[in-house]
Amino acid sequence: MPVTVEVPKEKYGGKVREVVIGATKDQGGTRSKAITIGGEAALPFMHFEGAIPHPPAIAIEVQDRKPSDWSPVVLDAWKEVADDPVKWAKAAEAAGADLILLKLNTTLADGSPNTPANAKKVVRDVLNATGLPLMVFGPGQAELDNELLVPVAEEAKGEKIVLGVAEDKNYRTIVAAAMANDHVVNSRTPMDVNLAKQLVILIHDMGLPLERVLMDPTTGALGYGIEYGYSVMERLRLAALQGDGMTQQPMVVTPGEEAWRVKESKVGTDVPAMWGDWKERAIHWETLTAASLVETGADILVLRHPEAVKRVKEMIAQLMSQTR
Amino acid sequence: MRLSADDLKGGYALSCQTVVEGDLEIFVPPQEEITRHLTTEKTAAKVSVPFEYDWRVHQTVAKYFVEIEPPTLADNTDDLARLERELARAYDLRDLDAPLAILRTLARTLRDAEWRVTVVIDRGGARPRIVDILPGDQTLSLYGAAVDIGTTTVTVYLVDLFTGEVVETAADYNGQIKRGEDVISRIVFASKGNGLVELQSLVAQTINKLVERATLRRKCKPHEIYKMTLVGNSTMMHILLGLPPEQIRLTPYITTLNHPPTVLATELNLNIHPEAPVDCLPGVASYMGADITAGVLSSGTHDTDKVTLFLDIGTNGEMVLGTREWLVSCACSAGPAFEGAGVFHGMRATTGAIEEVYINTQTYEPTYRVIGGGKACGLCGSGLISLIAEMFITGVTDKAGNINLTLPTPRVRTGEHGAEYVIAWAAESDTGADIVITKPDVDNLLRAKAAIYAGYVMLAHSVGMTLKDVEQMLIGGSFGQYLNIEKAIEIGLLPDLPWERFHFLGNTAARGAYMALLRRDARDDIAAIAKKMTYLELAADNAFNDQFMAALFLPHTDLTQFESVRKVLQAAE
């Protein structure tokens, strides 16, 4: 006798906010398209429980000058375009990026401190070179970030870029710049549910609408604390679905940066033979780090290697197609 | 600790960085002086006998006057048997223990007193014990002492054991302070060389000094005190008893014992009667001492149908949740921030301390009240709470305690320790320097209040409740006497309950010791409380840390727990 099994479904009272990045001509910008992320009404890819309206997006990281500390495995993949942010951004678009993440370095190529003039010029050039929505991250030092990101925000006014990273110490300046120029802010906190929520509250208290706030809960690479980051993201997402308004921001993570920092991907010599082929191992490391984070609710994944981009995109496509 | 350029110019030097090459004169700057007597001295006069008391029924020590038949050639019973015979005949007292020290002087005492003596008996043990034999009839007075050994403050109540009244009180700083401000540094000090002996001696000296002060005022002598009851946290108890305290600091945090035996005053170098019983009341665990079990008794937390949260704020924040039926407790290290320590311009609540602050919402100008009414020297705990609340409500800080440097006022600025807010300009201060609160100070206070609030939540969750279920909150510790409920709720130090549910009880530990001193059954109650109380070890999992991080915000990350503050903030907008 056939037995009908009713699959139990969880009902959630909340959902993730939708955030739009980039502005087309109609919307006051010059992007060829804007991208919407977030909006999930269920845990990742639980299509039968609630809508997952937008697939996780891939941002490819491009730097304002050739990075000096990157693994040769990544740099070999981009070859000479890594010398020029404009070409690099175009190549990233061709490699399948949904967004470009432009990371500003601490110093210029000659070793002197990065300048507002350089930052403005690079941002303008990259905006001109590609039609993709743009994210711009400062070097990650509160004071220098403020110095560079304010002119960047002004330069990109109307383009609705993502400004990052706003942290506990310097969020005021970045949020003010985003408010004045109609951008989105990336709120980064060190791997803790409460800290993530607190910074969103602080940013919102300044008057920035929550529809323009992304949440970056920080992550670790595979084997380097990813389970902690995973768990924090999972708890944030559960809180969001349960209706906690200050955790309902889409999540940005940087698995590329994390994965390429670890020995397993960075080092090719003097490692045990059983670690296998360096290049393949390194790409796996980035891919698996990103894949894990896709499963815990990441909305934007910032990646570095084009092959990892391809593999993660394929995985996302499959997960999104299983709507039964 | 770092000295500012002004400090250096003023001749300050860090003692740990200074080599002494000759005679050294140390100048104590005015903000360090303690000019106001501790408030416990003033308030203790109000202590009244808390329950029905008849010394004949309830008291374990007693005095008996006897007239003994002198010996003759016909009646050659020995002196002790002769005394015992009379005590049995007149008072039905039998099977007495007589300490050797008493026996050695017995023959002389009886004869000098012409066989008319007053015998002091301790009935607290299995057999009655002779404590002292006094010439003539001295049954007019009988004294005991209740002592609370705080990490910071020691309080002594001198009690008339006939009437049960507190006749004198004395309080002063614990002499151990010079060897460390908190229990951990005391434990570390005790573990090195002669440290334990020195700390034992320092606290005994403090108690002796206070006993002397109280008896002098009463015009009696310290050795007329025939019983002492003591409370204190487990570290203080270990040190007083000369027990090595180091395991208290080390995981899994085990005491030598939680229920000390009754000892003699002479064994602890306490200058009351040397044979007097000294009763150290029982605690529960390393960080849940007799000060709390005694506090539970005196607050009545163990004897009510209402769900009660009892909090004792000292250097540690200990708390107990319960009713008549059950008690669960935990302790969190709040640190000394609320006592003004670990804050750049913090100080104890003495003359010159700013105890209340208001900030104008438009100009960000503060108005404040100074204890004693003179110029300000610094900020005490209540001043700090009031200041943080005002800074937060007026937007001088954000909810994370970051000082907003973009405000149009010179009072916010970047100082040597980062962002700061000036409460009093140099011209208005007694120290000749601006009195400020810095970002590190705010962080310290936030951590302290977050630890305490996380403790409440952990207790409530452990029994499947929320803080809304708390029907009354009882607050002990001398700190509680100044606390402004509204401000304390605004910063999230107290849970958001209707104000009438909060009651400040003063020194609950000393009062508990006093009750146990008077009545044997009250002492039994404390032992029962210690036995009944469940102790929640917060270090056992990550849940406390989660709650701590959630509380590390003004007033809290989850604003639904602070509805009244939400309304205040809404109104401020």
CSV table of N, CA and C in Angstrom, one decimal, chain A residues 168-169 171-172 192-195 197-199 201-202 205 228 235 246, chain B residues 397-400 402-404 406 439 546-547 549-550 552-553 557-558:
chain,number,residue,atom,x,y,z
A,168,ASP,N,33.2,48.8,13.8
A,168,ASP,CA,32.9,49.5,15.0
A,168,ASP,C,33.6,50.9,15.2
A,169,LYS,N,34.8,50.9,14.8
A,169,LYS,CA,35.6,52.1,15.1
A,169,LYS,C,35.4,53.2,14.1
A,171,TYR,N,32.7,53.4,11.6
A,171,TYR,CA,31.5,53.4,10.7
A,171,TYR,C,30.9,54.7,10.5
A,172,ARG,N,31.1,55.7,11.4
A,172,ARG,CA,30.4,57.0,11.3
A,172,ARG,C,30.7,57.7,9.9
A,192,ASP,N,30.7,37.2,15.4
A,192,ASP,CA,29.9,37.1,16.6
A,192,ASP,C,28.5,37.6,16.3
A,193,VAL,N,27.5,36.8,16.7
A,193,VAL,CA,26.1,37.2,16.3
A,193,VAL,C,25.7,38.5,16.9
A,194,ASN,N,26.0,38.7,18.1
A,194,ASN,CA,25.6,40.0,18.8
A,194,ASN,C,26.4,41.2,18.2
A,195,LEU,N,27.7,41.0,17.9
A,195,LEU,CA,28.4,42.1,17.4
A,195,LEU,C,27.9,42.5,16.0
A,197,LYS,N,24.9,42.2,14.9
A,197,LYS,CA,23.6,42.9,15.1
A,197,LYS,C,23.8,44.3,15.6
A,198,GLN,N,24.8,44.4,16.5
A,198,GLN,CA,25.0,45.7,17.2
A,198,GLN,C,25.5,46.8,16.1
A,199,LEU,N,26.4,46.4,15.2
A,199,LEU,CA,26.9,47.3,14.2
A,199,LEU,C,25.7,47.7,13.3
A,201,ILE,N,22.7,48.0,14.1
A,201,ILE,CA,21.9,48.9,14.9
A,201,ILE,C,22.5,50.3,14.9
A,202,LEU,N,23.8,50.3,15.1
A,202,LEU,CA,24.6,51.6,15.1
A,202,LEU,C,24.5,52.4,13.8
A,205,ASP,N,21.0,53.6,13.4
A,205,ASP,CA,20.8,54.7,14.3
A,205,ASP,C,21.2,56.0,13.6
A,228,TYR,N,33.3,28.0,12.9
A,228,TYR,CA,32.8,29.0,13.8
A,228,TYR,C,32.1,30.1,13.0
A,235,ARG,N,23.3,31.1,12.6
A,235,ARG,CA,22.5,31.7,13.7
A,235,ARG,C,21.9,33.0,13.3
A,246,MET,N,17.0,43.3,13.1
A,246,MET,CA,18.4,43.8,13.0
A,246,MET,C,19.4,42.8,12.5
B,397,THR,N,27.4,59.4,23.3
B,397,THR,CA,28.0,58.1,22.8
B,397,THR,C,26.9,57.4,22.0
B,398,ASP,N,27.3,56.5,21.2
B,398,ASP,CA,26.3,55.6,20.5
B,398,ASP,C,26.0,54.4,21.4
B,399,LYS,N,25.3,53.5,20.9
B,399,LYS,CA,24.9,52.4,21.8
B,399,LYS,C,26.0,51.5,22.1
B,400,ALA,N,27.1,51.6,21.4
B,400,ALA,CA,28.3,50.8,21.7
B,400,ALA,C,29.3,51.5,22.6
B,402,ASN,N,30.8,54.3,21.9
B,402,ASN,CA,31.7,55.2,21.2
B,402,ASN,C,31.4,56.6,21.4
B,403,ILE,N,32.3,57.4,21.8
B,403,ILE,CA,32.1,58.9,22.0
B,403,ILE,C,32.0,59.6,20.6
B,404,ASN,N,31.0,60.3,20.4
B,404,ASN,CA,30.8,61.0,19.1
B,404,ASN,C,31.6,62.3,19.0
B,406,THR,N,32.1,64.2,16.7
B,406,THR,CA,31.6,65.2,15.7
B,406,THR,C,30.6,66.2,16.4
B,439,LYS,N,37.1,56.6,26.5
B,439,LYS,CA,36.6,55.4,25.8
B,439,LYS,C,36.9,54.1,26.6
B,546,ASP,N,27.8,34.4,25.2
B,546,ASP,CA,26.8,34.9,24.2
B,546,ASP,C,26.0,36.0,24.9
B,547,GLN,N,25.5,35.7,26.1
B,547,GLN,CA,24.7,36.7,26.8
B,547,GLN,C,25.5,37.9,27.1
B,549,MET,N,28.0,39.1,25.4
B,549,MET,CA,28.2,40.0,24.2
B,549,MET,C,26.9,40.7,23.8
B,550,ALA,N,25.8,40.0,24.1
B,550,ALA,CA,24.5,40.7,23.8
B,550,ALA,C,24.3,41.9,24.7
B,552,LEU,N,26.6,43.7,26.0
B,552,LEU,CA,27.7,44.6,25.8
B,552,LEU,C,27.3,45.7,24.9
B,553,PHE,N,26.2,46.4,25.2
B,553,PHE,CA,25.6,47.4,24.3
B,553,PHE,C,24.7,48.2,25.2
B,557,THR,N,21.7,44.6,23.2
B,557,THR,CA,21.5,44.4,21.8
B,557,THR,C,20.0,44.1,21.5
B,558,ASP,N,19.3,43.4,22.4
B,558,ASP,CA,17.9,43.1,22.2
B,558,ASP,C,17.1,44.1,22.9
